[in-house]
CSV table of C-alpha atoms in Angstrom, one decimal:
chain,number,residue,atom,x,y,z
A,28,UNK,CA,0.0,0.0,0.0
A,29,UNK,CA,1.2,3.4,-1.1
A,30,UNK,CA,2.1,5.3,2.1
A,31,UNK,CA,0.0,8.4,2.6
A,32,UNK,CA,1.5,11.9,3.8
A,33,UNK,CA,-0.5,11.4,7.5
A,34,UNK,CA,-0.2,7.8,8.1
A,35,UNK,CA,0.9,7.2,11.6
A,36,UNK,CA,-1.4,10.7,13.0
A,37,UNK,CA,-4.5,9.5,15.1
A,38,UNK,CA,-7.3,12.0,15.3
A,39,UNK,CA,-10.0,12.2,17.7
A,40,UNK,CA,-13.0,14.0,16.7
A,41,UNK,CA,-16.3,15.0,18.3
A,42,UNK,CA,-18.0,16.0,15.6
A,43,UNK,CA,-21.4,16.8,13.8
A,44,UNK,CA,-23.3,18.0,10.7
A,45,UNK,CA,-21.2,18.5,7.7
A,46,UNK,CA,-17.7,21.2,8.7
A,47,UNK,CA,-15.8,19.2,11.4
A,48,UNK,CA,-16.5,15.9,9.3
A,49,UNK,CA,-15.2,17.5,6.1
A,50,UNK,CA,-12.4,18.3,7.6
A,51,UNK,CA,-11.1,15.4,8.8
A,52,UNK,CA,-12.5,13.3,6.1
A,53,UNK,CA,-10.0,15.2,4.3
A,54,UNK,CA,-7.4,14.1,7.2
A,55,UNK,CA,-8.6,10.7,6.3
A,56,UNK,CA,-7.7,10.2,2.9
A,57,UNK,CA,-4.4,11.8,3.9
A,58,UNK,CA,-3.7,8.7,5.7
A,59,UNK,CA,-5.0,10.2,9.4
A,60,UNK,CA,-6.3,7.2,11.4
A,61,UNK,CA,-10.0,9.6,12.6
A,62,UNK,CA,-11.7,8.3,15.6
A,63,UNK,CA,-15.3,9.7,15.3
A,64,UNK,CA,-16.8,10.4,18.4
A,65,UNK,CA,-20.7,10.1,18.8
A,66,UNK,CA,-23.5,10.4,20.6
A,67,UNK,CA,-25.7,7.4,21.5
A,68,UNK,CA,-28.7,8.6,18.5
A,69,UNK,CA,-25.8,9.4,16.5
A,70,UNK,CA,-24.1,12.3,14.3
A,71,UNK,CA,-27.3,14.1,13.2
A,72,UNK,CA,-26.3,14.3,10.0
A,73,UNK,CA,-27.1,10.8,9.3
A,74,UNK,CA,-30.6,10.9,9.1
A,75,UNK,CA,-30.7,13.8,6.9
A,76,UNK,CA,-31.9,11.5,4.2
A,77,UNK,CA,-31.3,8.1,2.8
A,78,UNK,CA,-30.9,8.8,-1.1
A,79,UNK,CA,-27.0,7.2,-1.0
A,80,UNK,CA,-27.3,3.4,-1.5
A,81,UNK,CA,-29.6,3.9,1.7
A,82,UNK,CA,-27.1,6.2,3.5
A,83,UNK,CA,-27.5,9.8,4.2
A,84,UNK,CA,-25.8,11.6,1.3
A,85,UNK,CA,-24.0,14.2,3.4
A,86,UNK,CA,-22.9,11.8,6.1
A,87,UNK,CA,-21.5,9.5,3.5
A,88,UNK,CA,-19.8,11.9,1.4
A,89,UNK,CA,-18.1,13.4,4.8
A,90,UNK,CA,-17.2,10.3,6.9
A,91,UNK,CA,-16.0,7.7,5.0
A,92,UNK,CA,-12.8,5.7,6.4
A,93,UNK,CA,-13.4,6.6,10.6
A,94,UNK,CA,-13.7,4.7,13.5
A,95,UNK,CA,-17.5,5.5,15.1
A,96,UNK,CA,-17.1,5.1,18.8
A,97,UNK,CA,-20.4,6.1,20.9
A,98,UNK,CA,-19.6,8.1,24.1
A,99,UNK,CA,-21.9,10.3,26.5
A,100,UNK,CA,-19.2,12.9,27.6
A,101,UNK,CA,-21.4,13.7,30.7
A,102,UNK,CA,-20.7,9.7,31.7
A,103,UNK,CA,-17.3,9.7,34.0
A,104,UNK,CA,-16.2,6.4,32.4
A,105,UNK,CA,-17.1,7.6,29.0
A,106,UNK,CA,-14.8,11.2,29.5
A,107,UNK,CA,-12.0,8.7,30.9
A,108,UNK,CA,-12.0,7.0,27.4
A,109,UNK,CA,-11.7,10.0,25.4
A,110,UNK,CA,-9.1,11.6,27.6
A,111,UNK,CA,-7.2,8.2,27.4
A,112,UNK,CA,-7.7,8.6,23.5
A,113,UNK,CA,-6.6,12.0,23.5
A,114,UNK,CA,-3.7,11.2,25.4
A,115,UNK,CA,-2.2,8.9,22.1
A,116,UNK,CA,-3.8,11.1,20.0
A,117,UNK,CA,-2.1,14.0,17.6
A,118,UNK,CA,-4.9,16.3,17.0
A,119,UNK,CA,-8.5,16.7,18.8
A,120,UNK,CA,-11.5,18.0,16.6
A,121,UNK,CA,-14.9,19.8,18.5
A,122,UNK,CA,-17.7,21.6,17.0
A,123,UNK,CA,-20.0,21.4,19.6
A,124,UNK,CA,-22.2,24.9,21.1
A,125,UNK,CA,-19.4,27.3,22.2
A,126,UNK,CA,-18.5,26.2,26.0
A,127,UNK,CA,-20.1,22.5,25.9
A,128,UNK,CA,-16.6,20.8,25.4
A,129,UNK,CA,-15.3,23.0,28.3
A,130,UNK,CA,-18.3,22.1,30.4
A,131,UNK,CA,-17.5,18.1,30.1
A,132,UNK,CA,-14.4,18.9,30.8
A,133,UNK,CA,-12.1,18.8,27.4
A,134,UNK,CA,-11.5,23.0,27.8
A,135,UNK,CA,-8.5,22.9,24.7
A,136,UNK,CA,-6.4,24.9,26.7
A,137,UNK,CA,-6.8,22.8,29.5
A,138,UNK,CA,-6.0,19.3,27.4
A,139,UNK,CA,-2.9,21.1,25.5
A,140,UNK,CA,-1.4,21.6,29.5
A,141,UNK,CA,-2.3,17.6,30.1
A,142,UNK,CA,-1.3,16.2,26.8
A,143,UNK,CA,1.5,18.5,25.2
A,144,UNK,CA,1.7,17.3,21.9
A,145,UNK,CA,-1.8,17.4,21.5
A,146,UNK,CA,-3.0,20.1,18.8
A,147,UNK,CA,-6.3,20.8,19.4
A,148,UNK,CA,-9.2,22.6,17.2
A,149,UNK,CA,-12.6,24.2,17.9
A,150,UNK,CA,-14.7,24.9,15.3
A,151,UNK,CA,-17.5,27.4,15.5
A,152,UNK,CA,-20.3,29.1,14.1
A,153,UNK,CA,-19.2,32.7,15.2
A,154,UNK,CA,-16.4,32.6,17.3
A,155,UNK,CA,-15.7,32.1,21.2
A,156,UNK,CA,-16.1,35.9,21.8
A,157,UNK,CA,-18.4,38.3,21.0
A,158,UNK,CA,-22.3,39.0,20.9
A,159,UNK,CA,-22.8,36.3,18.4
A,160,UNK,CA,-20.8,33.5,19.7
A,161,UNK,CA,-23.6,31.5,21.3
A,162,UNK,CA,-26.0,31.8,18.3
A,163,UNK,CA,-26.7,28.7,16.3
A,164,UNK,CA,-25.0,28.8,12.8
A,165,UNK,CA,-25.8,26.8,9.7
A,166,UNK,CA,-25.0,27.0,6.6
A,167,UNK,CA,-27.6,29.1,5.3
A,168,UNK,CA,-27.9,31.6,8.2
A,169,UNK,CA,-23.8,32.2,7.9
A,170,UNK,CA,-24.7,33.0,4.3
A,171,UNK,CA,-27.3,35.6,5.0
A,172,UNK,CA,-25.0,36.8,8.2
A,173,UNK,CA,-22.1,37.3,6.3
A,174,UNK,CA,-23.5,39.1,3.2
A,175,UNK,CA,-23.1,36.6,1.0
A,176,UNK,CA,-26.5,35.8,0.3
A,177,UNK,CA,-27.1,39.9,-0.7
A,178,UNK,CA,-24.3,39.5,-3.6
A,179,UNK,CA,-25.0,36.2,-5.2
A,180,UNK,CA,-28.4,35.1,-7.3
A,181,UNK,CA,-30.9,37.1,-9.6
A,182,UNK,CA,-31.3,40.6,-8.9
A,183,UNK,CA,-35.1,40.3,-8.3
A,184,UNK,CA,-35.0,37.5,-5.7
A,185,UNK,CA,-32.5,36.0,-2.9
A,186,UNK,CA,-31.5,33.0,-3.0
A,187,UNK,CA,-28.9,30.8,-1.2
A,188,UNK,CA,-26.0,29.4,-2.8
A,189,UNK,CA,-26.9,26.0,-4.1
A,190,UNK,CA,-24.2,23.7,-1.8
A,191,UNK,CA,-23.2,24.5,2.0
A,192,UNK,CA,-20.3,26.0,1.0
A,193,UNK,CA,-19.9,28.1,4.2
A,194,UNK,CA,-19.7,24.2,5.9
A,195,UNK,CA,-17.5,23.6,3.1
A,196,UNK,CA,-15.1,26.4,3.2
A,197,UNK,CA,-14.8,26.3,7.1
A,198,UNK,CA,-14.1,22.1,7.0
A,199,UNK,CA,-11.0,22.6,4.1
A,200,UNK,CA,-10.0,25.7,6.3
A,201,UNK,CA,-9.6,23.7,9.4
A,202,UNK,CA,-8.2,20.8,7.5
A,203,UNK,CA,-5.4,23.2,5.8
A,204,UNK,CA,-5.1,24.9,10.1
A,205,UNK,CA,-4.3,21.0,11.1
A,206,UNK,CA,-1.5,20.2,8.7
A,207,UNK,CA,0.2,23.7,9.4
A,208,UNK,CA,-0.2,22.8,13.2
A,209,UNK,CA,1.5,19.4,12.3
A,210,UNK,CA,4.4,21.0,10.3
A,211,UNK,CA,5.2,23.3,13.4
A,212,UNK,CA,5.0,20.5,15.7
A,213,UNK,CA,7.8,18.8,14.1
A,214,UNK,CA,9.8,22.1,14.8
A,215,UNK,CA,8.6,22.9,18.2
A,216,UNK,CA,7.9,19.6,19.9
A,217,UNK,CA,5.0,21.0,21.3
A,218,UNK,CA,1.1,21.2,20.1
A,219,UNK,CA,-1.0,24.2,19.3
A,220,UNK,CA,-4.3,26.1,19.3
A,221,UNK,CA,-6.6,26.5,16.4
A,222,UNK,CA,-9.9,28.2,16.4
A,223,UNK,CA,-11.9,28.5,13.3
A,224,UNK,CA,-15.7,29.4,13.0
A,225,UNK,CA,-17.9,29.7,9.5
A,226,UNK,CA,-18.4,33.4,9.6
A,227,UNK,CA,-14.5,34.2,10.1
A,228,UNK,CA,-14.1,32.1,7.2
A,229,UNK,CA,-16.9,33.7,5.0
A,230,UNK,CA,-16.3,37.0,5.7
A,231,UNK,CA,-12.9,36.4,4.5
A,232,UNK,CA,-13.8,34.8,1.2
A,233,UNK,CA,-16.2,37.8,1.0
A,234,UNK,CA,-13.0,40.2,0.9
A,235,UNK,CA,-14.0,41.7,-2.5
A,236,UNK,CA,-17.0,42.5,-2.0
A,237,UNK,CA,-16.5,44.1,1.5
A,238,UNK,CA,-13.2,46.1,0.3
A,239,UNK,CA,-15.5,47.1,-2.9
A,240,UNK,CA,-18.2,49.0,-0.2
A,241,UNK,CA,-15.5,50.2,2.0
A,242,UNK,CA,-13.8,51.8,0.1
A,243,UNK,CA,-16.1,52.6,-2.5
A,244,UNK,CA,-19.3,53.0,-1.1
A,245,UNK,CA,-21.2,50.6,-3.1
A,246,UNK,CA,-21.5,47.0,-3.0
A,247,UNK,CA,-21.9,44.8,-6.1
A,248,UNK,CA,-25.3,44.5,-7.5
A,249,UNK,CA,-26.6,40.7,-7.5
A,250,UNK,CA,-26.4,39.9,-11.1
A,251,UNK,CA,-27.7,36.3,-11.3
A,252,UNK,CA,-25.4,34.5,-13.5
A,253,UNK,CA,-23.0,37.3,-14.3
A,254,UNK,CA,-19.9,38.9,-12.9
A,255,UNK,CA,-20.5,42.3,-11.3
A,256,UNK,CA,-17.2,43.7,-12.0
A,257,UNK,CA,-16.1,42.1,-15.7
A,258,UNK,CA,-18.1,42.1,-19.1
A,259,UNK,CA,-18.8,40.2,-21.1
A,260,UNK,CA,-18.9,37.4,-18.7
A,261,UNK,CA,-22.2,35.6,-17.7
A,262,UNK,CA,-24.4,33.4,-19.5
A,263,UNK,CA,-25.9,33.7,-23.0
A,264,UNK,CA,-28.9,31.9,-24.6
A,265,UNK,CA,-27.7,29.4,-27.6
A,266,UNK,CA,-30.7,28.4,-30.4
A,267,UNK,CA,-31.6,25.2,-28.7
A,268,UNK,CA,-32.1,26.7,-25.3
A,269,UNK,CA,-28.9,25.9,-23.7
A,270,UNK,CA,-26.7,28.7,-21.4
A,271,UNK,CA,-23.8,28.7,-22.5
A,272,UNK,CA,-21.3,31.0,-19.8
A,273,UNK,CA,-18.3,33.0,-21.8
A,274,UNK,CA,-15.7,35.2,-19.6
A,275,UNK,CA,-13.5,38.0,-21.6
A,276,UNK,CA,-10.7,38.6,-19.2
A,277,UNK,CA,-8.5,40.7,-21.6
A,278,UNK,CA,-8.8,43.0,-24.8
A,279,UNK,CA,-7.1,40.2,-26.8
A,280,UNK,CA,-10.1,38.2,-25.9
A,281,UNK,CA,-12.6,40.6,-26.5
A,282,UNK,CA,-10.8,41.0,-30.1
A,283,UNK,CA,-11.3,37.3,-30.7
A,284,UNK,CA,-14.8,37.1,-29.5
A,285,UNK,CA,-16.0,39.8,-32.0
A,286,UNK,CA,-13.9,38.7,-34.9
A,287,UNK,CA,-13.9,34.4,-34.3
A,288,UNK,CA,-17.5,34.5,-32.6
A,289,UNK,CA,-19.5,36.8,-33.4
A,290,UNK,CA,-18.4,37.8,-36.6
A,291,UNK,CA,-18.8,41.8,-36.0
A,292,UNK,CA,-14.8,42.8,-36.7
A,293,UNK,CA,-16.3,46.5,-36.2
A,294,UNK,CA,-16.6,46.3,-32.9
A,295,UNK,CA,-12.8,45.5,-32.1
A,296,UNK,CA,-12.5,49.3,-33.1
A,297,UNK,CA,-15.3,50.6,-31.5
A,298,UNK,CA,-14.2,52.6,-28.4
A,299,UNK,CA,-17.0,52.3,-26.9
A,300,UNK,CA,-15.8,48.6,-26.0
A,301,UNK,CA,-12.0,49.2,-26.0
A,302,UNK,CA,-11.7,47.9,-22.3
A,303,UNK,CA,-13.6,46.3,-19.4
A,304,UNK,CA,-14.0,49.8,-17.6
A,305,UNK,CA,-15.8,50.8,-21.2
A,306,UNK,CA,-17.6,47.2,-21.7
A,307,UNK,CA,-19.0,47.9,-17.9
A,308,UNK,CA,-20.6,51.5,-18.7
A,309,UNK,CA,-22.3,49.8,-21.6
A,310,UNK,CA,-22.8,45.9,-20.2
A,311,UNK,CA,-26.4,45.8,-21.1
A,312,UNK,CA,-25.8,47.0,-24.7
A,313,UNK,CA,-22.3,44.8,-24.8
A,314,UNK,CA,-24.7,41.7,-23.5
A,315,UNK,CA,-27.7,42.3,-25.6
A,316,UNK,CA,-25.4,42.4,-28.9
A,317,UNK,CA,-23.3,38.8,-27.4
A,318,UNK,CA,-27.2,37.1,-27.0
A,319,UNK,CA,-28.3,38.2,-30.3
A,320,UNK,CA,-25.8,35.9,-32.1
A,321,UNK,CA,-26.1,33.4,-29.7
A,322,UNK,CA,-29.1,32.6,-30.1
A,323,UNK,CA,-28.7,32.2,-33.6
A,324,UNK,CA,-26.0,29.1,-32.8
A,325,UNK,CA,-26.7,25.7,-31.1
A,326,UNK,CA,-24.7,24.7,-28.1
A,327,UNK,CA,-22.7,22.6,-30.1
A,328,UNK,CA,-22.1,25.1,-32.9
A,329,UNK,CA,-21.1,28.2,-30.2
A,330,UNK,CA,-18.8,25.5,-28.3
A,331,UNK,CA,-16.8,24.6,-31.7
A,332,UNK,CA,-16.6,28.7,-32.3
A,333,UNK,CA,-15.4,29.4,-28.9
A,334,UNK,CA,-12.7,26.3,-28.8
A,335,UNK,CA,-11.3,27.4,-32.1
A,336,UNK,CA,-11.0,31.3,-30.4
A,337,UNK,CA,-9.2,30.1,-27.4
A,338,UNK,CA,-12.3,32.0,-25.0
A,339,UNK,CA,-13.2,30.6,-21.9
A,340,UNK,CA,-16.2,29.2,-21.9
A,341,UNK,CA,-18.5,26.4,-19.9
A,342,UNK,CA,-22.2,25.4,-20.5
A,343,UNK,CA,-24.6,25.3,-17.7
A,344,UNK,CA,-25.3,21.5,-17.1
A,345,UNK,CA,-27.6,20.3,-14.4
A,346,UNK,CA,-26.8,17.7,-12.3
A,347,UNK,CA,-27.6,15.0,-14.3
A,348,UNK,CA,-25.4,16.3,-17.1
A,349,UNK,CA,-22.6,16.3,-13.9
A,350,UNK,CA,-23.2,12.6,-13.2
A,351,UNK,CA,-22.3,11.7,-16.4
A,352,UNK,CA,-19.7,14.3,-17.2
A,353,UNK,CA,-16.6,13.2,-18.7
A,354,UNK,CA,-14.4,14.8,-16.4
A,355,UNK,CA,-16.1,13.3,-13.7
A,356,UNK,CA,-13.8,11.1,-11.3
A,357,UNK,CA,-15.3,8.8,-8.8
A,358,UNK,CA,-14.4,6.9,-5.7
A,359,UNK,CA,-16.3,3.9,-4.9
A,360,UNK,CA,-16.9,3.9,-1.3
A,361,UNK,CA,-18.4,0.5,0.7
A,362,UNK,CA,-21.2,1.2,3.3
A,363,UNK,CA,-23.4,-1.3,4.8
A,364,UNK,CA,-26.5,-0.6,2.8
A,365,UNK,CA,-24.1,-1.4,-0.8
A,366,UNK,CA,-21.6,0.6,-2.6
A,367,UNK,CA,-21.5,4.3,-3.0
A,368,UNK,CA,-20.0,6.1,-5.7
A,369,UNK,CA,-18.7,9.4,-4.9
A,370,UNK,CA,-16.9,12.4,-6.5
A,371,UNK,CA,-13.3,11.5,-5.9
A,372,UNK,CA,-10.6,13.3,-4.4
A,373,UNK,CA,-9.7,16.7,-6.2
A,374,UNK,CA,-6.3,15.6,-6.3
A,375,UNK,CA,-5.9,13.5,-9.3
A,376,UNK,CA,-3.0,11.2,-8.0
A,377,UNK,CA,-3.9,10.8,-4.7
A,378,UNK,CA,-4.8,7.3,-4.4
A,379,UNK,CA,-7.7,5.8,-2.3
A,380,UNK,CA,-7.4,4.0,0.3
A,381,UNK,CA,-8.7,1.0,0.4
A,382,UNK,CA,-9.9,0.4,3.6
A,383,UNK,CA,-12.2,3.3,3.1
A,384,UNK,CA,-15.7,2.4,4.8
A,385,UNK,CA,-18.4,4.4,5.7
A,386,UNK,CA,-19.0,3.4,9.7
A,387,UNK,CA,-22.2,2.3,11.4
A,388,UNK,CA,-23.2,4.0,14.5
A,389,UNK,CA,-21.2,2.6,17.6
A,390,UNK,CA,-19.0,0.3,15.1
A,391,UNK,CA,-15.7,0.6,16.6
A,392,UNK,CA,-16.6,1.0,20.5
A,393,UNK,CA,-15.8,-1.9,21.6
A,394,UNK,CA,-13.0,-2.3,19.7
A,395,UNK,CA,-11.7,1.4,21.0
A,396,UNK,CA,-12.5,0.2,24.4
A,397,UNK,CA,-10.4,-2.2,24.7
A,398,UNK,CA,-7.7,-0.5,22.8
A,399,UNK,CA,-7.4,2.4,24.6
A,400,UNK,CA,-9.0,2.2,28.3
A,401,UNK,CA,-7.0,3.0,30.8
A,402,UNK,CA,-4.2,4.1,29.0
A,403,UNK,CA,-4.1,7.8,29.5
């Protein structure tokens, strides 16, 4: 078996919903050995449906390969099994309500004094500090929180962003915090602290937007499925009712869009459109004259035109399209109820490990048990 970059790091998670478990399912396929810790009814986020093979989609994309051990933290012998895990373990994982891990006892400052090497990480919706920190925060209401909802979607209507990418961003973000944290360690000796929550995360991937209104003034407009800053770039209408997204990053592009694409070589003179601070004063009349021959093409016919003029381009499939994409790589993942077939990793030569399983509730507790009691 190929060795994998964390083979030989134990991690010990109490986790839920879909952040935390991203992040060390990512730890996972690294080669982290990820001790899932869960309540007696179970991470919540597997009965959130049962469309995979019978398993809840977001529990199997975002657990696959861990070690389910049930514990009730509030039980004495329980906490003596996690702090004897912890006290083997390289990194500890919590994204319970701000304060309940320090409640029951597992205060991260507290367990880096007991178990130096330990790195420890506390994920959160809005921080430990501050008037928000003991709201509840999903996915969506991070979105609206942060601003992100108010700058993405049609102009007319809000809408959320189709995937829980604040859960998303926050989970690869805590996963990247680990690996630094396990670099330094090498160096040091000694653990360290990392605290992440969804908004901080957000609000930093919201940094254009935000530096656009402070020091502008204005934020950008939702433009549904446009770019509020570079034209033309959106999505255009082909013949047979496809959408069919361009993006014209320079003026070389704009000149082979009118000349290869369009077929209008008058516009590459026309100063009205001489750059993307011109294109932008005139975006509905630049986007109205793109459409028009558009819709004149079939998909097929505007994707040949485009390839042969080097532009950017991508057509707008649905999901269905996706599953059968021919870029599509998948993992094929074991569960109890039959095989699932996932998206695989995004790096293309990272193998897959082939002990990857997706765990029933309470499979390894035993096993962890009598691993690991008493050894703290």
């Amino acid at each position: 078996m190929t060795t994998l970059p964390l083979d030989g790091v134990l991690v010990v998670s109490l986790e839920q919903a879909v952040a935390a478990p991203i992040a060390t399912c990512r730890l996972v396929d690294a080669g982290a050995r990820v001790i899932k810790l869960e309540r007696a009814e179970g991470d919540f986020a597997r009965d959130y449906d049962d469309y995979a093979n019978g398993q809840s989609t977001y529990f199997a994309w975002a657990n696959r390969g861990k070690e389910s051990v049930i514990v009730d933290i509030k039980n004495p012998d329980d906490l003596s099994l996690v702090k004897s895990l912890l006290s083997k373990a390289d990194v500890f994982v919590q994204n319970l309500a701000v304060g309940a891990a320090a409640r029951s006892g597992l205060d991260s400052s507290q367990l880096r004094e007991d178990y130096p090497q330990l790195i420890t990480c506390d994920v959160s919706g809005y921080g430990e500090d501050g008037p928000y920190a003991t709201m509840k925060a999903y996915d969506l209401l991070v979105q609206a929180e942060s601003g992100l909802v108010s700058v993405s979607g049609h102009p007319d209507e809000l809408g959320r962003v189709g995937v829980s990418v604040c859960d998303v961003a926050t989970g690869i973000s805590v996963a990247l915090a680990v690996n630094e944290a396990l670099h330094a360690r090498v160096h040091s000796g000694e653990g360290s602290a990392i605290k992440i929550s969804l908004f901080d995360v957000i609000a930093e991937w919201m940094t254009v937007p935000l530096l656009q209104y402070d020091y502008t003034g204005r934020a950008p407009d939702r433009v549904g499925l446009a770019h509020p800053s570079i034209v033309p770039y959106g999505g255009f209408v082909s013949s047979d009712n496809a959408t069919v997204v361009i993006s014209i990053q320079n003026q070389r592009e704009w000149i082979s869009l009118v000349t290869q694409v369009l077929d209008r070589p008058d516009l590459a003179s026309n100063s009205r459109y001489g750059d993307n601070a011109s294109r932008m004063t005139y975006r509905v009349e630049v986007d109205n004259i793109v459409q028009k021959v558009f819709a004149t093409l079939s998909r097929k016919e505007l994707e040949k035109k485009l390839r042969s003029a080097r532009i950017a381009y991508g057509s707008v499939n649905t999901v269905s399209e996706l599953s059968t994409h021919p870029q599509l790589r998948r993992w094929t993942i074991q569960s109890e109820t039959g095989d699932i077939s996932l998206p695989a990793h995004p790096d293309a030569v990272k193998p897959q490990r082939p002990d990857l399983w997706i765990p029933r509730l309470g499979e390894h507790t035993e096993l962890i048990k009598e691993e690991f009691s008493g050894s703290s």
